[in-house]
Amino acid sequence: MNRILLFSALIGALGLAPAAAQAYPHKAVTVVVPYAAGGPTDKVARDLVDSLRKQLPRTTFLIEHTPGAGGTTGVSKVARAPNDGHTVLLAHIGMATAPWMYKNLKYQVQDDFEYLGLITEVPMTLVGRPGLPPSDVADLTRWIVANKGKVNLANAGNGSASHLCGLLLQQALKVRLTTVPFSGTGPAMAAMLGDQVDLMCDQTTNTTPQIESGTIKAYGVTSESRMTHSPTLAKLPTLKESGLRGMQITIWHGLYAPKGTPASVVDRLNQMIRAVLADPAFVKSQHAVGAVVVKDARMGGAEHKRFVEAETARWGRVIKASGQALTN
Ligand code: ASP
């Protein structure tokens, strides 16, 4: 028997399979979050990973924060990662907005990923620093006009949810505000609590605890109707009822693997995600901060992909109309 045959016979006898055929997952799974720690995407990732750890107690799940360029640095990193299912991306509406904001995006949203399923949806809140004088949207509008050129608006970089919501706010108010980009709204919130930035639009995932403790000014939510299921958020008017038009926006999060990840691994990941969405602890934790867990066909990759395509077209029209310039 030559050496190769002897080796295969040995592997067979020991019941070992080559790495490619090993059951997935057979090593640590890394969830890439394209924003800084302490923000809304990080919160979804932490709840997700907690739930995955219960499902697969012997697998290590890691969260890797890769902020930069409005989240696009982390997304391109996953587009080029090994396509074995051990690196996945948790990304939000930025998948649909970035193609309209960056000239040299290093990935194709439709072509470079396997779509694993949409997981959560959440509205945003317009919030202000603790010492900001206005107490409601009407006051705020007057204050912004009176302080023209001096008001600033924090966001998580071009293409982020906070940036998109900020564009809608400026369109609604017909004013230009100075934007201050951060690596995520986690650090932006810290700056806001320190009275260093005036305003921000952020997901309720990140603002609910601050609104609850009364540490920031909260002006309204971007949902269609009041968030009656949340004792904290129910007190806030919708921005629509406060007279800010065109500010209804829902931020969605989904999971992606690099293109070419084997179908069996994509299926396994989708099963794992569906189990997370059925986990009462995950549902409760997201619900507590104003997010809802997806429970429709978008839990599957095909419908998730169609949804992102439709969102890309929809936000493309809004972004073009806003006059937002393309960046590199
Ligand atoms: N989701 C981002 C974050 O986690 C914030 C944003 O998109 O505005 O920081």
GROMACS .gro file of C-alpha atoms in nm, residues 87-224:
model
  138
   87THR     CA    1  -1.746   3.434   0.981
   88VAL     CA    2  -2.088   3.595   0.951
   89LEU     CA    3  -2.199   3.954   0.928
   90LEU     CA    4  -2.470   4.123   1.129
   91ALA     CA    5  -2.571   4.429   0.930
   92HIS     CA    6  -2.864   4.668   0.912
   93ILE     CA    7  -3.028   4.907   0.669
   94GLY     CA    8  -2.678   5.029   0.579
   95MET     CA    9  -2.670   4.739   0.329
   96ALA     CA   10  -2.934   4.933   0.132
   97THR     CA   11  -2.799   5.285   0.182
   98ALA     CA   12  -2.422   5.251   0.139
   99PRO     CA   13  -2.436   5.177  -0.237
  100TRP     CA   14  -2.586   5.526  -0.281
  101MET     CA   15  -2.328   5.702  -0.068
  102TYR     CA   16  -1.991   5.551  -0.156
  103LYS     CA   17  -1.822   5.574  -0.495
  104ASN     CA   18  -1.575   5.296  -0.432
  105LEU     CA   19  -1.762   5.041  -0.228
  106LYS     CA   20  -1.552   4.723  -0.218
  107TYR     CA   21  -1.847   4.483  -0.230
  108GLN     CA   22  -2.167   4.422  -0.422
  109VAL     CA   23  -2.461   4.389  -0.183
  110GLN     CA   24  -2.654   4.152  -0.410
  111ASP     CA   25  -2.363   3.942  -0.537
  112ASP     CA   26  -2.108   3.903  -0.261
  113PHE     CA   27  -2.314   3.747   0.016
  114GLU     CA   28  -2.531   3.451   0.103
  115TYR     CA   29  -2.842   3.590   0.270
  116LEU     CA   30  -2.913   3.408   0.595
  117GLY     CA   31  -3.231   3.580   0.713
  118LEU     CA   32  -3.364   3.903   0.856
  119ILE     CA   33  -3.388   3.904   1.235
  120THR     CA   34  -3.514   4.228   1.391
  121GLU     CA   35  -3.686   4.556   1.310
  122VAL     CA   36  -3.673   4.868   1.523
  123PRO     CA   37  -3.778   5.233   1.495
  124MET     CA   38  -3.558   5.529   1.578
  125THR     CA   39  -3.591   5.815   1.823
  126LEU     CA   40  -3.488   6.175   1.785
  127VAL     CA   41  -3.294   6.259   2.101
  128GLY     CA   42  -3.097   6.554   2.236
  129ARG     CA   43  -2.822   6.618   2.488
  130PRO     CA   44  -2.929   6.657   2.852
  131GLY     CA   45  -2.887   7.036   2.856
  132LEU     CA   46  -3.064   7.107   2.525
  133PRO     CA   47  -3.328   7.379   2.590
  134PRO     CA   48  -3.625   7.262   2.371
  135SER     CA   49  -3.873   7.024   2.526
  136ASP     CA   50  -4.078   6.917   2.224
  137VAL     CA   51  -4.056   6.907   1.845
  138ALA     CA   52  -4.221   7.248   1.795
  139ASP     CA   53  -3.976   7.408   2.039
  140LEU     CA   54  -3.690   7.221   1.881
  141THR     CA   55  -3.782   7.343   1.533
  142ARG     CA   56  -3.787   7.705   1.653
  143TRP     CA   57  -3.460   7.657   1.843
  144ILE     CA   58  -3.285   7.505   1.540
  145VAL     CA   59  -3.396   7.794   1.318
  146ALA     CA   60  -3.289   8.049   1.582
  147ASN     CA   61  -2.948   7.881   1.617
  148LYS     CA   62  -2.889   7.828   1.246
  149GLY     CA   63  -2.533   7.720   1.171
  150LYS     CA   64  -2.459   7.628   1.535
  151VAL     CA   65  -2.655   7.306   1.582
  152ASN     CA   66  -2.484   6.972   1.534
  153LEU     CA   67  -2.611   6.624   1.475
  154ALA     CA   68  -2.420   6.307   1.568
  155ASN     CA   69  -2.425   5.995   1.354
  156ALA     CA   70  -2.241   5.670   1.293
  157GLY     CA   71  -2.095   5.775   0.958
  158ASN     CA   72  -2.233   5.802   0.604
  159GLY     CA   73  -2.482   5.530   0.524
  160SER     CA   74  -2.555   5.444   0.888
  161ALA     CA   75  -2.910   5.445   1.019
  162SER     CA   76  -2.847   5.761   1.222
  163HIS     CA   77  -2.710   5.933   0.911
  164LEU     CA   78  -3.012   5.833   0.701
  165CYS     CA   79  -3.254   5.947   0.972
  166GLY     CA   80  -3.055   6.272   1.003
  167LEU     CA   81  -3.094   6.333   0.629
  168LEU     CA   82  -3.469   6.288   0.665
  169LEU     CA   83  -3.472   6.528   0.960
  170GLN     CA   84  -3.286   6.797   0.765
  171GLN     CA   85  -3.525   6.748   0.472
  172ALA     CA   86  -3.826   6.776   0.701
  173LEU     CA   87  -3.693   7.093   0.868
  174LYS     CA   88  -3.543   7.233   0.546
  175VAL     CA   89  -3.220   7.315   0.732
  176ARG     CA   90  -2.859   7.199   0.707
  177LEU     CA   91  -2.706   7.082   1.033
  178THR     CA   92  -2.339   7.015   1.102
  179THR     CA   93  -2.296   6.639   1.122
  180VAL     CA   94  -2.046   6.480   1.358
  181PRO     CA   95  -1.957   6.122   1.263
  182PHE     CA   96  -1.861   5.857   1.522
  183SER     CA   97  -1.761   5.491   1.484
  184GLY     CA   98  -2.106   5.393   1.611
  185THR     CA   99  -2.391   5.547   1.806
  186GLY     CA  100  -2.255   5.382   2.123
  187PRO     CA  101  -1.967   5.634   2.139
  188ALA     CA  102  -2.198   5.904   1.996
  189MET     CA  103  -2.436   5.850   2.286
  190ALA     CA  104  -2.146   5.885   2.531
  191ALA     CA  105  -2.059   6.221   2.370
  192MET     CA  106  -2.424   6.327   2.386
  193LEU     CA  107  -2.445   6.240   2.756
  194GLY     CA  108  -2.142   6.465   2.802
  195ASP     CA  109  -2.331   6.751   2.630
  196GLN     CA  110  -2.074   6.747   2.348
  197VAL     CA  111  -2.320   6.698   2.061
  198ASP     CA  112  -2.671   6.839   2.032
  199LEU     CA  113  -2.893   6.593   1.852
  200MET     CA  114  -2.900   6.240   1.722
  201CYS     CA  115  -3.142   5.999   1.563
  202ASP     CA  116  -3.081   5.657   1.708
  203GLN     CA  117  -3.249   5.321   1.730
  204THR     CA  118  -3.465   5.267   2.038
  205THR     CA  119  -3.235   4.974   2.115
  206ASN     CA  120  -2.978   5.230   2.227
  207THR     CA  121  -3.198   5.513   2.351
  208THR     CA  122  -3.461   5.333   2.561
  209PRO     CA  123  -3.238   5.291   2.871
  210GLN     CA  124  -3.139   5.660   2.855
  211ILE     CA  125  -3.498   5.776   2.802
  212GLU     CA  126  -3.607   5.554   3.092
  213SER     CA  127  -3.353   5.709   3.326
  214GLY     CA  128  -3.429   6.060   3.199
  215THR     CA  129  -3.065   6.127   3.107
  216ILE     CA  130  -3.135   6.257   2.755
  217LYS     CA  131  -3.405   6.466   2.589
  218ALA     CA  132  -3.639   6.254   2.375
  219TYR     CA  133  -3.852   6.427   2.109
  220GLY     CA  134  -4.027   6.150   1.920
  221VAL     CA  135  -4.022   5.812   1.747
  222THR     CA  136  -4.004   5.732   1.377
  223SER     CA  137  -4.273   5.461   1.397
  224GLU     CA  138  -4.610   5.504   1.219
   0.00000   0.00000   0.00000
